[in-house]
Coordinates of C-alpha atoms and ligand atoms in Angstrom, one line a residue:
M215 CA -12.8 25.7 -29.5
K216 CA -15.7 24.6 -27.3
S217 CA -16.5 26.5 -24.2
R218 CA -17.9 25.4 -20.9
I219 CA -18.9 27.6 -17.9
G220 CA -18.4 26.4 -14.4
P221 CA -17.4 27.3 -10.8
N222 CA -13.8 27.7 -11.7
G223 CA -14.3 30.0 -14.7
V224 CA -14.7 29.6 -18.4
H225 CA -13.1 26.4 -19.8
L226 CA -12.1 26.4 -23.5
F227 CA -11.3 23.0 -25.1
N228 CA -10.0 22.0 -28.5
R229 CA -10.8 18.3 -29.2
L230 CA -8.3 18.1 -32.1
S231 CA -5.3 19.3 -30.2
G232 CA -6.4 18.4 -26.7
L233 CA -5.6 22.0 -25.6
N234 CA -7.4 23.2 -22.5
V235 CA -7.5 26.9 -21.5
L236 CA -9.2 28.0 -18.2
L237 CA -10.2 31.7 -17.9
D238 CA -10.2 31.7 -14.1
E239 CA -10.3 35.5 -13.9
L240 CA -14.0 35.1 -14.7
S241 CA -16.4 34.1 -11.9
P242 CA -19.6 33.1 -13.7
E243 CA -22.8 33.1 -11.6
E244 CA -24.1 29.6 -10.8
A245 CA -27.3 30.3 -12.8
I246 CA -25.2 30.1 -16.0
W247 CA -23.0 27.1 -15.2
S248 CA -23.1 24.3 -17.8
M249 CA -25.7 21.7 -16.8
S250 CA -23.9 18.6 -18.1
P251 CA -21.0 16.7 -16.5
R252 CA -17.7 17.7 -18.1
Q253 CA -17.0 14.1 -19.2
V254 CA -19.4 11.2 -19.6
S255 CA -18.4 7.6 -20.1
I256 CA -20.9 5.3 -21.9
A257 CA -20.8 1.5 -21.8
L258 CA -22.1 0.7 -25.3
T259 CA -22.4 -3.0 -24.6
N260 CA -21.7 -5.4 -21.7
V261 CA -20.4 -8.0 -24.2
C262 CA -16.7 -8.8 -24.1
D263 CA -14.6 -11.7 -25.4
L264 CA -12.2 -11.6 -22.4
H265 CA -12.8 -12.7 -18.8
C266 CA -10.7 -10.5 -16.6
A267 CA -11.3 -11.3 -12.9
Y268 CA -11.3 -7.5 -12.0
C269 CA -13.8 -6.7 -14.6
Y270 CA -16.6 -4.4 -13.2
A271 CA -18.9 -4.6 -16.3
P272 CA -22.3 -6.2 -15.4
K273 CA -22.5 -9.7 -16.8
H274 CA -26.1 -9.6 -18.2
K275 CA -26.4 -9.0 -21.9
A276 CA -27.2 -5.4 -22.7
S277 CA -26.3 -3.0 -25.5
L278 CA -27.4 0.6 -26.3
H279 CA -29.3 1.6 -29.4
T280 CA -27.4 3.9 -31.8
D281 CA -30.2 6.5 -32.1
E282 CA -30.7 6.8 -28.3
V283 CA -26.9 7.2 -27.8
L284 CA -26.8 9.9 -30.5
S285 CA -29.8 11.8 -28.9
W286 CA -28.1 11.7 -25.5
L287 CA -24.8 12.9 -27.0
K288 CA -26.5 15.8 -28.7
E289 CA -28.2 16.8 -25.4
L290 CA -24.9 16.5 -23.5
D291 CA -23.1 18.5 -26.2
A292 CA -25.6 21.3 -26.0
E293 CA -25.4 21.5 -22.2
G294 CA -21.6 21.9 -22.1
C295 CA -20.2 18.4 -22.0
L296 CA -16.7 18.4 -23.5
G297 CA -16.0 14.7 -24.1
I298 CA -17.4 11.2 -24.0
G299 CA -15.6 7.9 -23.6
F300 CA -17.1 4.8 -25.0
G301 CA -16.4 1.6 -23.1
G302 CA -18.2 -1.6 -22.1
G303 CA -17.6 -4.5 -22.1
E304 CA -15.6 -4.2 -25.2
P305 CA -17.0 -1.2 -27.2
T306 CA -15.7 -2.5 -30.6
L307 CA -18.0 -5.5 -30.2
H308 CA -21.1 -3.2 -30.5
P309 CA -22.4 -3.8 -34.0
D310 CA -22.7 -0.1 -34.8
F311 CA -19.4 1.0 -33.1
V312 CA -17.9 2.7 -36.2
D313 CA -21.2 4.4 -37.1
I314 CA -21.7 5.7 -33.5
C315 CA -18.2 7.1 -33.4
K316 CA -18.5 8.7 -36.9
R317 CA -21.9 10.3 -36.0
A318 CA -20.7 11.4 -32.6
A319 CA -17.7 13.2 -34.2
G320 CA -19.7 14.6 -37.1
E321 CA -22.9 15.6 -35.4
T322 CA -21.5 17.0 -32.1
Q323 CA -18.5 19.0 -30.9
L324 CA -17.7 16.4 -28.3
A325 CA -14.2 14.8 -28.1
V326 CA -14.8 11.1 -28.9
T327 CA -12.6 8.6 -27.0
F328 CA -12.9 4.9 -26.3
T329 CA -11.2 2.3 -24.1
T330 CA -10.4 -1.1 -25.6
H331 CA -8.5 -4.3 -24.8
G332 CA -6.9 -3.8 -28.2
H333 CA -7.2 -7.4 -29.6
R334 CA -9.8 -6.5 -32.2
L335 CA -8.1 -3.5 -33.8
T336 CA -7.5 -4.8 -37.3
P337 CA -6.0 -2.3 -39.8
Q338 CA -9.5 -2.3 -41.5
L339 CA -11.3 -1.3 -38.3
V340 CA -8.7 1.4 -37.6
E341 CA -9.0 2.7 -41.2
R342 CA -12.8 3.0 -40.8
L343 CA -12.5 4.9 -37.5
K344 CA -9.9 7.4 -38.7
G345 CA -11.1 11.0 -38.4
S346 CA -13.7 10.2 -35.8
I347 CA -11.6 9.5 -32.7
H348 CA -9.8 12.1 -30.7
F349 CA -8.1 9.9 -28.1
T350 CA -7.9 6.1 -27.4
R351 CA -7.1 4.2 -24.3
I352 CA -5.7 0.7 -24.3
S353 CA -5.5 -1.7 -21.3
V354 CA -2.0 -3.0 -20.6
D355 CA -2.0 -4.9 -17.3
G356 CA 1.6 -6.0 -17.0
V357 CA 4.0 -7.1 -19.7
G358 CA 4.7 -10.6 -21.2
R359 CA 3.5 -13.5 -19.0
T360 CA 2.0 -11.2 -16.4
Y361 CA -0.2 -9.6 -19.0
E362 CA -1.2 -13.0 -20.4
G363 CA -2.1 -14.2 -16.9
Q364 CA -4.3 -11.2 -16.2
R365 CA -6.0 -10.9 -19.6
G366 CA -5.8 -14.4 -21.0
K367 CA -4.5 -13.2 -24.4
P368 CA -1.1 -13.2 -26.1
F369 CA 1.1 -10.2 -25.3
A370 CA 2.2 -10.2 -28.9
S371 CA -1.4 -9.6 -30.0
L372 CA -1.6 -6.6 -27.6
L373 CA 1.5 -5.1 -29.1
R374 CA -0.1 -5.4 -32.5
G375 CA -3.1 -3.6 -31.1
I376 CA -0.9 -0.8 -29.8
D377 CA 0.7 -0.4 -33.2
S378 CA -2.7 0.0 -34.8
I379 CA -3.9 2.5 -32.2
A380 CA -0.8 4.6 -32.7
T381 CA -1.9 5.2 -36.3
L382 CA -5.5 6.1 -35.2
S383 CA -5.2 8.9 -32.6
P384 CA -3.2 10.1 -29.6
F385 CA -3.5 7.4 -27.1
G386 CA -3.0 6.4 -23.4
I387 CA -2.2 3.2 -21.6
N388 CA -4.4 2.1 -18.8
V389 CA -3.1 -0.3 -16.1
V390 CA -5.0 -2.0 -13.3
V391 CA -2.7 -1.8 -10.3
N392 CA -2.8 -5.0 -8.2
E393 CA -0.3 -7.4 -6.6
S394 CA 0.6 -8.8 -10.0
T395 CA 1.1 -5.6 -11.9
I396 CA 2.7 -3.4 -9.3
S397 CA 6.2 -4.7 -9.9
E398 CA 5.9 -4.1 -13.6
L399 CA 5.0 -0.4 -13.6
D400 CA 8.6 0.5 -14.7
A401 CA 8.3 -1.9 -17.6
I402 CA 4.9 -0.6 -18.5
A403 CA 6.1 3.0 -18.3
E404 CA 9.1 2.2 -20.5
L405 CA 6.7 0.5 -23.0
A406 CA 4.4 3.6 -22.9
E407 CA 7.4 5.8 -23.8
E408 CA 8.6 3.5 -26.5
V409 CA 5.3 3.2 -28.3
G410 CA 4.5 7.0 -28.0
A411 CA 1.7 6.9 -25.5
S412 CA 0.8 10.3 -24.1
E413 CA -0.6 9.2 -20.8
L414 CA -0.3 6.3 -18.3
L415 CA -3.5 6.0 -16.4
L416 CA -3.2 4.1 -13.1
L417 CA -6.3 2.2 -12.0
P418 CA -5.9 0.9 -8.5
Q419 CA -7.9 -2.4 -8.5
Q420 CA -11.5 -2.1 -7.2
A421 CA -13.3 -5.0 -5.6
T422 CA -15.5 -7.2 -7.8
T423 CA -17.2 -10.5 -6.9
K424 CA -13.9 -12.3 -7.9
V425 CA -11.2 -10.0 -6.5
A426 CA -10.6 -7.7 -3.5
S427 CA -9.6 -4.1 -3.8
M428 CA -5.9 -3.2 -4.1
D429 CA -4.4 -3.9 -0.6
R430 CA -2.4 -1.6 1.6
V431 CA 1.0 -3.1 0.8
V432 CA 0.3 -2.6 -3.0
G433 CA -1.1 0.9 -2.2
R434 CA 2.2 1.9 -0.4
A435 CA 4.3 0.4 -3.2
L436 CA 2.2 2.5 -5.7
Q437 CA 2.8 5.7 -3.6
N438 CA 6.5 5.0 -3.7
W439 CA 6.6 4.3 -7.4
V440 CA 4.7 7.5 -8.2
S441 CA 7.0 9.6 -5.9
N442 CA 10.1 8.2 -7.7
Y443 CA 8.7 8.3 -11.2
R444 CA 10.8 10.4 -13.5
G445 CA 9.5 9.1 -16.9
Q446 CA 8.3 11.3 -19.8
V447 CA 4.8 10.0 -20.1
R448 CA 2.2 12.0 -18.1
L449 CA 0.7 10.0 -15.2
A450 CA -3.0 10.1 -14.3
V451 CA -5.1 8.2 -11.7
S452 CA -8.7 7.2 -11.5
E453 CA -10.8 9.3 -9.2
L454 CA -11.5 6.3 -7.0
G455 CA -7.8 5.6 -6.6
T456 CA -6.4 9.0 -5.6
S457 CA -6.0 8.4 -1.9
G458 CA -2.4 8.9 -0.8
L459 CA -1.2 10.0 -4.2
P460 CA 0.0 13.5 -5.1
T461 CA -2.6 14.9 -7.6
C462 CA -3.3 18.1 -9.3
D463 CA -6.8 19.2 -10.1
P464 CA -7.1 22.3 -12.3
L465 CA -10.9 22.4 -11.7
P466 CA -11.1 21.8 -7.9
D467 CA -14.7 23.2 -7.6
E468 CA -16.2 21.0 -10.3
R469 CA -17.2 18.1 -8.1
G470 CA -19.3 15.0 -8.5
F471 CA -21.7 15.1 -11.4
Q472 CA -20.3 18.5 -12.5
S473 CA -17.1 16.7 -13.5
Y474 CA -18.2 13.1 -14.5
A475 CA -21.0 10.7 -14.9
H476 CA -21.4 7.2 -16.3
I477 CA -24.1 5.6 -18.5
D478 CA -24.3 1.8 -18.4
A479 CA -25.3 -0.5 -21.2
S480 CA -28.9 -0.6 -19.9
G481 CA -29.2 3.1 -20.2
V482 CA -28.9 3.9 -16.5
L483 CA -27.1 7.0 -15.4
R484 CA -24.7 6.5 -12.5
A485 CA -22.0 8.5 -10.6
N486 CA -19.5 6.0 -11.8
S487 CA -19.4 2.4 -13.1
Y488 CA -19.0 1.0 -9.6
S489 CA -22.0 2.9 -8.2
S490 CA -25.1 0.9 -7.3
A491 CA -27.4 4.0 -7.4
G492 CA -28.7 4.9 -10.8
A493 CA -31.5 6.6 -12.7
K494 CA -32.9 5.2 -15.9
I495 CA -32.7 7.6 -18.8
G496 CA -36.1 7.8 -20.3
D497 CA -37.7 10.0 -23.0
A498 CA -37.1 13.1 -20.9
G499 CA -33.3 12.7 -21.5
V500 CA -30.0 12.6 -19.7
L501 CA -30.3 15.8 -17.8
W502 CA -33.6 14.8 -16.4
A503 CA -32.1 11.5 -15.2
L504 CA -29.2 13.5 -13.7
R505 CA -31.6 15.6 -11.6
Q506 CA -33.5 12.5 -10.5
L507 CA -30.3 10.8 -9.4
R508 CA -29.0 13.9 -7.6
N509 CA -32.3 14.1 -5.7
T510 CA -32.2 10.4 -4.7
L511 CA -28.6 10.7 -3.5
D512 CA -29.4 14.0 -1.6
I513 CA -32.4 12.3 0.1
K514 CA -30.2 9.3 1.0
R515 CA -27.4 11.6 2.4
E516 CA -30.0 13.5 4.5
S517 CA -31.5 10.3 5.9
N518 CA -28.0 9.0 6.7
H519 CA -27.2 12.3 8.4
E520 CA -30.5 12.1 10.4
N521 CA -29.7 8.5 11.5
L522 CA -26.2 9.6 12.6
E523 CA -27.7 12.5 14.6
R524 CA -30.1 10.0 16.3
I525 CA -27.2 7.7 17.2
R526 CA -25.3 10.6 18.7
L527 CA -28.2 11.6 20.8
Ligands
LIG670 S1 -11.4 -6.6 -21.4 FE1 -12.4 -5.1 -20.1 S2 -14.6 -5.4 -20.4 FE2 -13.5 -7.2 -21.1 S3 -13.5 -8.7 -19.4 FE3 -11.6 -7.5 -19.3 S4 -12.0 -5.7 -18.0 FE4 -14.0 -6.6 -18.6

């Protein structure tokens, strides 16, 4: 088991079983808390062969180099990170995707996960990935025609992708919640149960240049759906979408960068993939960029606070 020290105690994690144990009787001093975020998502590439309107991935071409990704992973691993999630773009389109996953699993103790649209998961690719992936996420925005309208790909092809994933690792289903998918949450939850998914991750739609954020009507319908949900598959929700939903956070004192950070396909560290503020990861590494970004955000916060005080006066 890998251990991580933080404000809520000592966190033990087994990447093979997914077991988490929190020794919250212990109160470690801040000086010995792990320096890395608990989870880090990494966009390996901005390239994708789909064109979803709610896609937040930047549209300029960018991809990370295998060696730089591995050096960041080793640093994060040594500093107490528990898991990394590869995304994009579509991460399977990175030319070294399999090699990166194999090396991440073999050269670090990190849990290796990735998020995919699922249409490129041939049996050959899945075979090459076996043993290197601890959890996979597949995007299922609606069923049948709704899915096809949202993603522009045949639903039958997605189902084949889900079948492949089920042979690779434990997996979860991600759903962007918007005015088209809200009425299909029951059908998606049934599908999740049927195919053996272990988690259904709700992603309330965030604004992009092409779509608005999930509106209030959909937000209320989502709250009702969650309150009435009695399915077997565990529900989860993105941090940006928790408002109004009953959530349970076992590590309530691990906030902000202690819990999560994102690295985009240009090698810029951000609080999340929607955040405009970022720090380029240079030769000094990820933790150095993290300190730079924290300082920048602290300065911004202080200056906003000062402006507010002036307005009040
Ligand atoms: S599949 Fe994902 S990365 Fe590709 S366009 Fe859709 S949302 Fe963006």
